[in-house]
C-alpha cells in the first residue's frame, strides 16, 4: 500500500552535499609533513616576529610528547601527521585594497557558497572575513568598523599590525599545553580571524568568518581570537564548508574569547564541513578547541552551535567564569547521519561568585551514526551561589544509530546549585502520520519536527544564520525514521 | 459517487479487524458510523487515510473514481481526504501557523499552484479560527502542545476548515468534550458542509448526532456493518444499547 519506509529513509537521508565542489585556483603549498622546518617555513611565509615562532616551536616540541586522546566515544582511524600539507594558500602577491583585486575564481567560490563578498559590501549588515585553506582572503567592512575602534582582521594581519594584543592574549585561554590538537594548532596554525572590541563599544554589525577548505591533502588549522574590553559587545558568526573528497581531511582549530567587566561575546557556529559519503568514506575530522574566559564582573560568553557536518566532531566550547556574576551559555544542536560521529558538549568552570551557566544540548542521530554529549560543570570552592542548568536531549531517527550522554559534575561549594535534565526520544510514527495526513510529505514532516525539536537552540542564532541553519537541518536529516 | 468501499478487509499485524465492509457515500452526505469499542471504527478511518500497518488484504476503496490502495497518505490528503484524529498528537516546537502554512502550500504545490500569499493565508487563519472559536494565542503555540482535550478537538475542526476537504472522516471527535465544546465542534462541521463534500462521523454515542444530523447511520459490529438506516437508528441504539445489536 505504502512505499517501504526503509526505502524512503534511504532515499532522503542521502541528500547530496551541495558544497562539495572544488575551485581550481593557483595554490602555493608547503611540502607534505610536519617538522620544525615546516613550522619555520610557515612562520617565515607569514613574516612573523621571533616570539611567535618561539611559541610555535614550543608548542610543537610539547606536542611531540603528547598522545592523541582516546577518551571520547569516537572511533578515530589513525592519522598520519606526516601525510598532511600544513600550508596551502591561494597565490597572491600584494595586499588587496579592494574586492576588485581578489582572484575572480575565489570570489566565485564564495558566491557559490552563498557568501557573496560583493553582496556583503553593498548590503550593510555583516562584516565577513573569508578564509580559504590557510589564508584569509578578504575582510569586508574594515573601514566602518575602524571608525568605532573595532579591530576585525585576519589573524596574520593582527600579528603584523597589533602584535602587542596578539602576544598578550594568544594562548591565554587555551594554552598550547591544553590538549593534543590545541598543541598541534599552536604549532602550525596558518590564519583565522582576530577581533578586538574596545571599551564601551557595541559592534554596530554582526561579524562573521567563513572558512573554506579547498585544496586536497591539506589540513586547516585556523586560530581565532576575540577580545571584548569593558562593556564591549559583539555577535560573531562562523560558517564552514569543504569539497567532497574520498580521503579524510583534518581540521584542528582553536578559538579563544576573552571578556572583561560587563563585556559580552555571542559566538555562533554553523558547522557544515563535508561529512563523508553515505558509506562513511571521506569527510572532515573536526577536532576543535573553543574556550572563552569571563575575566571581569558581569561578563558574558554565549556559544551557539549547529553541527551538521564533519565525519568526526570532537568539540567542547567552554566557559571559564572567573569574574563574579559572570554568565556562560552553551546552546547546541548536533546532527549525525550515515556514519558520522560526534562527541561534543561543553565545560562550564565556575570560579567567581554568583556565576551562572546554561547548557542546552540537542542531539539528533540518524543512519548508523553515533552522537554523544559530553559535558563538565565544575563549581570551585570560591563559587558561592553559583548556578548551572543543563538540559541534554537526544532524538533518534531509526534504530541503527546511537545517542549517549556523559555529564560530569564536580561541586566543591555547598551553596552552588547544579541541575541536569536529560531526555531521549524518537520521532513517533504518530507524529509523522499526523503530518502526512495533512498533506505534508515525509521529508518536510521530518524537517518540521526536527526544527521544532531544535527550536530552543535555533532561536539563539542571529537571523541571517537561523534561516540557513533550519534549511541545513532538514537537508542533513531528511528521512531516517524507523 | 465520492467514496465507494467494496468488500473491504483490513488486517493489523496479520490479524483481520474488518471483515468485508461495503459503504457508498455521495457528495453532500453525512454518514454516521456507530458501534461499541473495538469493532473496527478507527481501523476503518485509518485504512481510508492510509496509515502504515493497516493492511487492506481484500476489497478496495475507490475515491473520486480512483483506488486509494496505491496512493501515499500525503497524496490522499492532498486529494481532499481529511482525518480528524481521535487522539491528536503534539508536535513540540512547531507552531500551528507554521504547520498549517506547510500543509496548505504543499497541497497547492501538488496541484501546481504557487504558495498562498502570506496576507491571504493569515486572513484565512483568522476567519477559520472564529468558526471554531479558537483562541488567537493557540495559533502561536506548538501544535497541540499543552492543549486541553477540548482545544485539541477544536483544533482538528479548525484544520479541517483550513484544508477544505472533499471527504472528512471524524474519528470520535466528540470524545472528551463537554457540552459547550461539543456544540462548537458540531457547529463547525455543519458550517463546513457543502453540496460537494461529505463527512463520515465516527462516534460511540448518539449525543453528537443531536447536533450533526446524519443522512445515514451505520452500525459497525465485529468488523462488519450490521445495520444501516436513517437518523432514527441512532435514537433506537441510544434507547436499547448495543446489546440490542448483539442479541439481534
XYZ file of C-alpha atoms in Angstrom:
730
model
C 0.000 0.000 0.000
C 2.632 2.454 1.062
C 6.195 2.623 -0.221
C 8.510 0.642 2.032
C 9.526 3.056 4.707
C 13.126 1.964 4.773
C 13.453 2.861 1.118
C 12.106 6.294 1.810
C 14.569 6.676 4.635
C 17.470 5.641 2.456
C 16.454 7.968 -0.325
C 16.019 11.022 1.750
C 18.898 10.595 4.154
C 21.298 10.583 1.297
C 20.678 14.125 0.214
C 23.620 15.475 -1.725
C 26.184 17.676 -0.027
C 25.858 20.761 -2.142
C 29.097 22.472 -1.188
C 31.264 19.634 -2.461
C 32.778 21.425 -5.450
C 36.456 22.213 -5.892
C 37.742 25.517 -7.176
C 40.717 25.478 -9.483
C 42.935 28.167 -8.077
C 46.654 28.527 -8.248
C 47.945 27.492 -4.870
C 51.144 27.899 -3.006
C 51.830 24.918 -0.813
C 54.317 23.659 1.695
C 55.642 20.150 1.153
C 53.812 17.383 2.989
C 54.800 16.583 6.527
C 55.463 18.177 9.881
C 58.816 19.219 11.288
C 60.485 22.247 12.825
C 61.496 23.245 9.315
C 57.892 23.296 8.166
C 56.982 25.434 11.144
C 59.817 27.821 10.350
C 58.598 27.847 6.743
C 55.063 28.805 7.771
C 56.337 31.435 10.171
C 58.655 32.897 7.537
C 55.901 32.903 4.904
C 53.881 34.984 7.260
C 56.800 37.227 8.207
C 56.186 36.552 11.846
C 58.112 38.053 14.754
C 60.534 35.880 16.661
C 58.291 35.461 19.719
C 55.561 33.876 17.635
C 57.963 31.435 16.037
C 59.095 30.561 19.561
C 55.501 29.993 20.597
C 55.021 27.671 17.644
C 58.196 25.720 18.281
C 57.455 25.297 21.981
C 54.010 24.048 21.084
C 55.450 21.647 18.535
C 58.007 20.248 20.968
C 55.290 19.813 23.553
C 53.023 18.143 21.014
C 55.726 15.595 20.267
C 55.499 14.453 23.895
C 51.717 14.024 23.760
C 49.433 11.235 22.661
C 46.214 11.585 20.738
C 43.384 11.455 23.308
C 41.331 8.275 23.293
C 38.676 9.052 25.862
C 35.973 10.296 23.516
C 33.203 7.982 22.373
C 34.655 8.032 18.877
C 36.267 5.595 16.554
C 39.101 7.617 15.030
C 41.219 5.938 12.385
C 44.952 6.534 12.783
C 46.035 9.900 11.408
C 49.363 10.130 9.595
C 50.525 13.601 10.527
C 53.374 13.359 8.006
C 50.898 12.880 5.171
C 49.264 16.271 5.605
C 50.096 19.567 3.951
C 50.250 22.201 6.644
C 50.283 25.274 4.495
C 48.256 25.931 1.371
C 47.325 29.384 0.213
C 45.700 30.828 -2.860
C 48.553 32.600 -4.619
C 48.549 36.320 -4.200
C 51.318 38.791 -4.369
C 50.377 42.066 -2.844
C 47.964 43.428 -0.295
C 44.476 43.788 -1.684
C 42.934 47.178 -1.313
C 39.559 46.373 -2.830
C 37.432 43.418 -3.788
C 38.215 44.085 -7.450
C 41.689 42.760 -6.845
C 40.534 39.462 -5.409
C 41.003 36.495 -7.728
C 37.667 36.189 -9.595
C 37.709 32.398 -9.114
C 37.947 32.939 -5.387
C 35.083 35.396 -5.375
C 33.100 32.897 -7.412
C 33.800 30.232 -4.788
C 32.372 32.346 -2.043
C 29.449 33.385 -4.228
C 28.636 29.713 -4.789
C 28.663 29.219 -1.056
C 26.124 31.979 -0.703
C 28.741 34.194 0.940
C 28.864 36.885 -1.664
C 31.565 39.282 -0.632
C 30.263 41.801 -3.166
C 26.814 41.497 -1.723
C 28.109 41.876 1.801
C 29.803 45.044 0.768
C 26.669 46.567 -0.655
C 24.122 45.453 1.892
C 25.191 46.736 5.220
C 24.739 44.064 7.799
C 27.522 41.617 8.259
C 31.258 42.049 8.081
C 32.924 38.949 6.677
C 36.406 37.549 6.951
C 36.732 34.827 4.324
C 39.368 32.182 4.972
C 40.305 29.773 2.186
C 42.587 26.937 3.218
C 45.370 28.560 5.168
C 44.789 32.177 4.256
C 42.330 34.927 4.926
C 41.110 36.074 1.529
C 39.402 39.282 2.365
C 37.797 41.015 5.271
C 34.917 43.309 4.442
C 33.740 46.431 6.226
C 37.054 47.074 7.922
C 36.772 50.822 7.421
C 33.343 51.076 9.017
C 34.465 49.060 11.989
C 37.632 51.084 12.390
C 35.562 54.197 12.986
C 34.251 52.514 16.123
C 37.735 51.474 17.129
C 36.931 47.841 16.407
C 39.723 45.744 15.018
C 38.476 42.966 12.787
C 41.021 41.375 10.508
C 42.763 38.160 9.675
C 44.979 36.713 12.357
C 48.066 37.309 10.197
C 47.263 40.976 9.800
C 46.756 41.238 13.543
C 50.188 39.752 14.122
C 51.672 42.455 11.865
C 49.572 45.418 12.982
C 48.646 44.667 16.592
C 51.401 42.388 17.848
C 51.034 43.600 21.449
C 47.394 42.456 21.602
C 48.086 39.123 19.969
C 51.086 38.458 22.154
C 49.143 39.338 25.292
C 46.195 37.064 24.611
C 47.341 34.198 22.406
C 47.338 31.015 24.440
C 45.928 32.833 27.461
C 42.681 30.887 27.387
C 43.770 27.805 25.503
C 47.445 27.225 26.357
C 49.363 25.090 23.876
C 49.729 22.506 26.615
C 45.944 22.174 26.867
C 45.432 19.198 24.635
C 46.871 17.314 21.692
C 45.039 19.191 18.964
C 45.438 22.594 20.613
C 49.191 21.929 20.739
C 49.194 20.931 17.067
C 47.235 24.028 16.143
C 49.556 26.272 18.139
C 52.490 24.870 16.198
C 51.108 25.093 12.679
C 48.140 27.466 12.667
C 48.043 29.424 9.470
C 45.338 32.044 9.674
C 41.990 32.846 11.170
C 40.236 35.893 12.470
C 41.118 38.442 15.072
C 38.692 40.760 16.732
C 39.109 43.421 19.375
C 36.185 45.396 20.769
C 37.383 48.436 22.731
C 35.907 49.713 25.982
C 32.239 50.588 25.864
C 31.768 49.787 22.187
C 28.910 47.690 20.895
C 29.715 46.394 17.457
C 27.284 48.014 15.010
C 27.140 44.853 12.928
C 27.477 41.110 13.158
C 30.983 39.908 12.465
C 31.490 36.708 10.596
C 34.241 34.409 9.426
C 33.712 31.967 6.639
C 36.095 29.028 6.493
C 36.591 27.026 3.359
C 38.879 24.070 2.815
C 39.612 23.729 -0.889
C 42.967 22.088 -1.523
C 43.425 18.324 -1.270
C 45.593 16.645 1.382
C 45.699 19.770 3.441
C 44.781 20.358 6.992
C 43.106 23.506 8.138
C 44.404 24.922 11.368
C 42.886 28.269 11.954
C 43.070 30.310 15.057
C 40.553 32.858 16.187
C 40.980 35.337 18.985
C 38.210 37.620 20.186
C 38.653 40.151 22.946
C 35.872 42.324 24.287
C 37.109 45.017 26.600
C 34.996 46.544 29.409
C 31.385 46.980 28.333
C 32.087 45.822 24.794
C 29.701 43.659 22.827
C 29.936 41.657 19.659
C 27.956 38.940 17.965
C 30.230 36.727 15.938
C 29.304 34.055 13.406
C 31.352 31.294 11.893
C 30.497 29.109 8.909
C 32.426 26.392 7.162
C 32.288 24.024 4.185
C 34.664 21.780 2.258
C 34.761 19.871 -1.045
C 33.764 16.220 -1.210
C 36.876 14.087 -1.171
C 37.430 10.406 -0.554
C 40.175 10.905 1.969
C 39.674 12.414 5.373
C 40.912 15.912 5.989
C 41.945 17.284 9.325
C 40.598 20.488 10.756
C 42.042 21.406 14.130
C 41.110 24.917 15.130
C 41.475 26.942 18.274
C 39.114 29.729 19.270
C 39.850 31.896 22.277
C 37.493 34.500 23.703
C 38.223 36.971 26.469
C 35.583 39.203 28.016
C 36.299 41.915 30.583
C 33.903 43.643 33.023
C 30.369 43.922 31.613
C 31.503 42.724 28.206
C 29.634 40.198 26.133
C 30.557 37.958 23.222
C 27.999 35.868 21.426
C 29.654 33.268 19.213
C 27.538 31.328 16.719
C 28.691 28.493 14.504
C 27.022 26.694 11.671
C 29.408 23.838 11.013
C 28.852 22.151 7.699
C 32.169 20.542 6.821
C 31.857 17.687 4.345
C 30.531 14.724 6.392
C 31.731 11.928 4.114
C 29.566 9.883 1.796
C 26.741 7.570 2.780
C 29.158 4.703 3.385
C 31.307 6.790 5.674
C 34.082 7.411 3.162
C 35.886 10.718 3.346
C 34.839 13.743 5.348
C 36.466 16.163 7.702
C 37.910 15.315 11.102
C 36.832 18.296 13.113
C 38.926 18.461 16.280
C 38.403 21.866 17.722
C 39.178 23.594 20.981
C 36.933 26.546 21.771
C 37.094 28.282 25.079
C 36.189 31.627 26.500
C 37.043 33.274 29.744
C 34.873 35.807 31.542
C 37.630 37.728 33.261
C 35.551 40.597 34.527
C 32.475 41.006 36.674
C 29.147 40.652 34.827
C 30.969 39.373 31.782
C 29.139 37.047 29.456
C 30.045 34.497 26.809
C 27.457 32.636 24.812
C 28.219 29.760 22.432
C 25.609 28.628 19.942
C 26.442 25.851 17.538
C 24.630 23.956 14.847
C 26.780 20.993 13.939
C 25.669 19.116 10.860
C 28.885 18.344 9.044
C 32.203 16.517 9.550
C 32.910 12.801 9.617
C 34.055 13.113 13.212
C 33.412 16.019 15.537
C 35.350 16.456 18.766
C 34.474 19.790 20.217
C 33.594 21.268 23.609
C 33.071 25.040 23.549
C 33.630 26.057 27.138
C 33.474 28.982 29.528
C 35.678 29.808 32.458
C 33.580 32.017 34.707
C 36.230 33.857 36.651
C 34.565 37.217 37.219
C 31.833 37.488 39.837
C 28.303 37.419 38.366
C 29.636 36.309 35.016
C 27.460 34.209 32.724
C 28.258 31.337 30.390
C 25.865 29.811 27.893
C 26.058 26.887 25.508
C 23.324 26.091 23.018
C 23.933 23.213 20.678
C 22.238 21.192 18.001
C 24.398 18.339 16.768
C 23.165 16.224 13.902
C 24.787 12.994 12.805
C 23.693 10.867 9.883
C 25.069 7.902 7.909
C 28.398 7.024 9.570
C 29.116 10.392 11.168
C 30.361 10.514 14.731
C 30.106 13.389 17.149
C 31.381 13.744 20.684
C 30.504 17.263 21.658
C 29.347 19.294 24.607
C 30.602 21.990 26.905
C 32.555 22.750 30.017
C 31.444 25.383 32.480
C 34.054 26.177 35.105
C 32.588 28.354 37.853
C 35.186 30.268 39.837
C 33.565 33.618 40.617
C 30.662 34.231 42.974
C 27.092 34.229 41.656
C 28.224 32.909 38.321
C 25.567 31.370 36.150
C 25.696 28.917 33.311
C 23.193 27.278 30.998
C 23.742 24.280 28.754
C 21.067 23.310 26.243
C 22.150 20.440 24.035
C 20.002 18.802 21.393
C 21.488 15.741 19.739
C 19.892 14.241 16.674
C 21.135 10.895 15.363
C 20.170 9.103 12.179
C 21.526 6.324 9.968
C 24.427 4.419 11.533
C 25.742 7.451 13.319
C 26.829 7.973 16.892
C 26.128 11.163 18.772
C 27.434 11.847 22.260
C 27.003 14.734 24.611
C 29.944 15.164 26.967
C 29.945 17.980 29.456
C 31.566 19.123 32.641
C 30.085 21.503 35.158
C 32.592 22.426 37.822
C 31.809 24.548 40.873
C 35.060 25.501 42.570
C 35.343 26.317 46.285
C 35.087 30.075 45.626
C 31.954 29.827 43.502
C 29.445 30.994 46.122
C 25.843 30.787 44.944
C 26.856 29.678 41.503
C 24.174 28.068 39.402
C 24.065 25.788 36.445
C 21.196 24.399 34.476
C 21.864 21.704 31.893
C 19.423 20.086 29.573
C 20.568 17.358 27.222
C 18.038 15.919 24.836
C 18.601 13.216 22.276
C 16.408 12.453 19.327
C 16.825 9.173 17.500
C 15.788 8.652 13.904
C 15.933 4.994 13.087
C 17.219 2.043 15.058
C 20.825 1.754 13.899
C 22.084 4.985 15.431
C 23.274 5.736 18.925
C 22.871 8.596 21.383
C 24.934 8.893 24.533
C 25.181 11.376 27.353
C 28.244 11.783 29.554
C 27.612 14.568 32.045
C 30.315 15.200 34.640
C 29.554 17.316 37.678
C 32.143 18.445 40.206
C 30.800 20.557 43.016
C 33.148 21.882 45.683
C 30.899 24.604 47.032
C 27.856 23.833 49.144
C 25.911 26.935 48.098
C 26.211 26.106 44.406
C 23.276 24.571 42.574
C 23.633 22.259 39.616
C 20.601 20.988 37.727
C 20.720 18.420 34.987
C 17.871 17.167 32.849
C 18.112 14.648 30.073
C 15.659 13.030 27.701
C 15.849 10.603 24.824
C 13.056 10.388 22.317
C 12.216 9.131 18.893
C 10.167 10.831 16.245
C 6.960 8.910 16.667
C 5.132 7.321 13.776
C 2.031 9.052 15.031
C 3.674 12.466 14.676
C 4.770 11.628 11.155
C 1.400 10.255 10.142
C -0.297 13.331 11.550
C 1.817 15.465 9.194
C 1.337 13.146 6.219
C -2.414 13.217 6.768
C -2.338 16.970 6.411
C -0.663 16.645 3.024
C 2.898 17.214 4.236
C 5.358 14.749 2.721
C 7.836 12.653 4.699
C 10.835 14.924 4.090
C 9.067 18.101 5.090
C 7.467 16.364 8.059
C 10.847 15.348 9.455
C 12.207 18.806 8.722
C 9.314 20.353 10.637
C 9.591 18.023 13.605
C 13.373 18.269 13.875
C 13.360 22.038 13.576
C 10.665 22.150 16.228
C 12.783 19.957 18.467
C 15.816 22.214 17.984
C 13.884 25.475 18.212
C 15.221 26.439 21.629
C 18.734 26.483 20.191
C 17.929 27.872 16.738
C 16.229 30.912 18.218
C 19.578 31.861 19.774
C 21.134 32.282 16.337
C 21.319 35.639 14.590
C 18.565 35.926 11.983
C 20.884 35.551 8.969
C 22.116 32.262 10.337
C 18.864 30.870 11.685
C 17.326 30.506 8.243
C 20.415 28.782 6.870
C 20.571 26.509 9.892
C 16.942 25.478 9.555
C 17.413 24.514 5.933
C 20.601 22.687 6.773
C 18.928 20.624 9.476
C 16.272 19.455 7.071
C 18.799 18.651 4.363
C 21.157 16.749 6.659
C 18.458 14.610 8.076
C 15.516 14.175 5.843
C 14.003 10.775 6.384
C 15.648 8.262 8.671
C 12.756 7.169 10.811
C 12.178 3.628 11.854
C -20.086 8.648 -6.040
C -17.408 10.243 -3.872
C -16.397 7.161 -1.909
C -17.087 3.539 -2.711
C -15.801 0.955 -0.261
C -16.102 -2.547 -1.673
C -15.892 -5.675 0.460
C -13.050 -4.199 2.493
C -10.891 -6.454 4.649
C -8.277 -4.784 6.865
C -5.680 -6.527 8.989
C -3.251 -5.191 11.578
C -0.128 -7.321 12.009
C -1.841 -10.200 10.267
C -4.961 -10.055 12.401
C -8.073 -9.203 10.433
C -10.128 -6.472 12.085
C -12.553 -5.552 9.294
C -14.154 -8.488 7.562
C -15.796 -7.342 4.362
C -17.226 -3.860 4.696
C -19.051 -2.055 1.910
C -20.175 1.534 2.020
C -21.107 4.154 -0.555
C -21.027 7.847 0.100
C -22.128 10.568 -2.295
C -21.250 14.258 -2.297
C -23.296 16.307 0.161
C -23.990 13.405 2.514
C -23.258 12.952 6.197
C -22.802 9.376 7.370
C -22.531 8.328 10.990
C -20.738 5.129 11.907
C -21.587 3.874 15.341
C -20.643 0.820 17.298
C -19.167 -0.446 20.526
C -15.451 -0.180 21.294
C -13.116 -2.463 19.426
C -15.337 -3.184 16.465
C -13.092 -1.552 13.876
C -14.348 2.042 13.626
C -10.923 3.648 13.966
C -9.388 0.922 11.808
C -11.739 1.944 9.015
C -10.723 5.587 9.433
C -7.002 4.726 9.347
C -7.439 2.492 6.300
C -9.128 5.337 4.415
C -6.339 7.731 5.420
C -3.668 5.149 4.557
C -1.764 4.688 7.791
C 1.082 2.234 7.572
C 0.313 -1.072 9.293
C -3.356 -1.075 8.347
C -3.180 -3.615 5.556
C -6.008 -3.960 3.087
C -5.988 -7.702 2.425
C -9.044 -7.799 0.206
C -11.510 -5.426 -1.418
C -10.963 -1.830 -2.460
C -11.542 1.787 -1.545
C -12.496 3.878 -4.552
C -12.328 7.646 -4.049
C -13.276 10.018 -6.845
C -13.128 7.080 -9.218
C -9.600 6.030 -8.238
C -8.409 3.212 -5.993
C -6.707 4.595 -2.892
C -4.695 1.470 -2.250
C -1.618 2.511 -4.217
C -1.730 6.131 -3.124
C 0.511 7.527 -0.383
C -1.210 9.018 2.659
C 0.040 12.547 1.925
C -1.328 12.315 -1.594
C -4.706 11.127 -0.293
C -4.716 14.184 1.971
C -3.875 16.485 -0.936
C -6.688 14.888 -2.933
C -9.095 16.060 -0.234
C -9.273 13.317 2.391
C -9.134 14.658 5.919
C -8.948 12.627 9.108
C -9.972 14.254 12.374
C -7.901 12.269 14.863
C -9.283 10.699 17.995
C -6.002 11.425 19.755
C -4.285 14.381 18.037
C -0.506 14.236 18.673
C 1.650 17.037 19.991
C 4.437 18.373 17.796
C 6.708 20.371 20.105
C 8.313 23.496 18.718
C 6.166 23.625 15.562
C 3.636 26.442 15.680
C 0.146 25.756 14.436
C 0.586 28.626 11.976
C 3.766 27.141 10.518
C 2.191 23.688 10.410
C -0.871 24.901 8.528
C 1.148 27.010 6.127
C 3.287 23.982 5.272
C 0.227 21.771 4.821
C -1.590 24.253 2.599
C 1.409 25.116 0.479
C 2.448 21.503 -0.084
C -1.081 20.745 -1.235
C -1.006 23.772 -3.511
C 2.339 22.737 -4.927
C 0.919 19.271 -5.643
C -1.887 20.944 -7.548
C 0.535 23.121 -9.487
C -0.405 26.296 -7.629
C 2.005 28.876 -6.207
C 2.270 29.199 -2.397
C -0.597 31.077 -0.817
C 0.355 34.735 -0.328
C 1.051 35.361 3.388
C -1.655 38.012 3.729
C -4.290 35.727 2.256
C -3.116 32.889 4.496
C -3.323 34.971 7.654
C -6.765 36.252 6.693
C -7.930 32.695 6.212
C -6.464 31.692 9.591
C -8.407 34.495 11.285
C -11.658 33.566 9.568
C -11.430 29.886 10.392
C -10.336 30.450 13.967
C -13.571 32.330 14.535
C -15.554 29.446 13.119
C -14.457 27.092 15.897
C -13.900 29.819 18.495
C -10.203 29.009 18.762
C -8.277 31.440 20.879
C -5.847 33.501 18.832
C -2.954 32.565 21.082
C -3.333 28.891 20.225
C -2.117 29.549 16.701
C 1.257 30.668 18.006
C 1.657 27.712 20.318
C 3.127 24.419 19.225
C 0.706 22.051 17.537
C -1.491 20.514 20.271
C 1.223 21.020 22.893
C -0.398 21.712 26.230
C -3.825 21.992 24.588
C -6.773 20.787 26.662
C -8.808 17.872 25.314
C -11.429 20.281 24.013
C -8.831 22.545 22.393
C -7.274 19.595 20.597
C -10.603 18.594 19.072
C -11.449 22.163 18.128
C -8.048 22.343 16.536
C -8.889 19.329 14.381
C -12.016 21.054 13.088
C -10.036 24.247 12.585
C -7.528 22.373 10.409
C -10.402 20.807 8.504
C -11.773 24.290 7.873
C -8.362 25.451 6.622
C -7.841 22.486 4.312
C -11.418 22.347 2.925
C -11.521 18.599 2.286
C -13.907 16.739 -0.029
C -14.186 13.893 2.449
C -13.790 14.390 6.181
C -13.579 11.398 8.488
C -14.061 12.488 12.089
C -12.914 9.788 14.467
C -14.594 10.078 17.870
C -14.411 13.838 17.661
C -16.938 14.067 20.478
C -14.965 12.021 23.000
C -13.723 14.037 25.925
C -15.765 17.128 25.058
C -18.055 18.982 27.432
C -21.379 20.104 26.050
C -20.215 23.607 25.082
C -17.200 22.333 23.183
C -19.349 19.686 21.582
C -21.730 22.337 20.264
C -18.854 24.404 18.893
C -17.319 21.401 17.145
C -20.690 20.298 15.725
C -21.475 23.810 14.607
C -18.105 23.974 12.839
C -18.809 20.743 10.999
C -22.288 21.939 9.959
C -20.956 25.259 8.695
C -18.387 23.489 6.546
C -20.984 21.311 4.874
C -21.451 21.945 1.149
C -23.228 20.039 -1.625
C -19.781 18.956 -2.869
C -18.246 17.436 0.241
C -19.130 14.569 2.514
C -18.491 13.705 6.136
C -18.127 10.448 7.998
C -18.779 10.912 11.698
C -17.463 8.055 13.809
C -18.932 8.024 17.263
C -19.661 5.803 20.163
C -22.520 7.896 21.483
C -25.652 9.229 19.947
C -25.073 12.573 21.684
C -23.083 14.167 18.852
C -25.838 13.298 16.407
C -28.171 15.694 18.207
C -26.037 18.427 16.715
C -24.739 16.921 13.493
C -27.719 15.435 11.736
C -26.642 12.455 9.655
C -28.290 11.377 6.444
C -27.382 7.770 7.183
C -26.406 5.824 10.260
C -24.430 2.574 10.071
C -23.812 0.236 12.935
C -20.411 -1.418 12.846
C -20.135 -4.601 14.845
C -17.242 -7.060 14.882
C -15.778 -5.689 11.675
C -18.965 -5.593 9.630
C -21.777 -3.125 9.046
C -24.699 -4.957 10.564
C -27.390 -2.296 10.271
C -27.909 0.850 8.220
C -30.692 3.353 8.393
C -31.646 6.972 8.905
C -31.032 9.042 11.992
C -33.798 7.186 13.840
C -31.414 4.213 14.012
C -29.161 6.241 16.267
C -32.094 7.006 18.557
C -33.004 3.353 18.764
C -29.398 2.474 19.600
C -29.316 5.046 22.338
C -32.541 3.686 23.753
C -31.760 -0.018 23.532
C -27.979 -0.017 23.775
C -25.523 -2.101 21.754
C -26.808 -5.236 23.456
C -29.722 -4.963 21.098
C -27.395 -5.470 18.121
C -25.577 -8.303 19.803
C -28.838 -10.137 20.530
C -30.366 -9.396 17.200
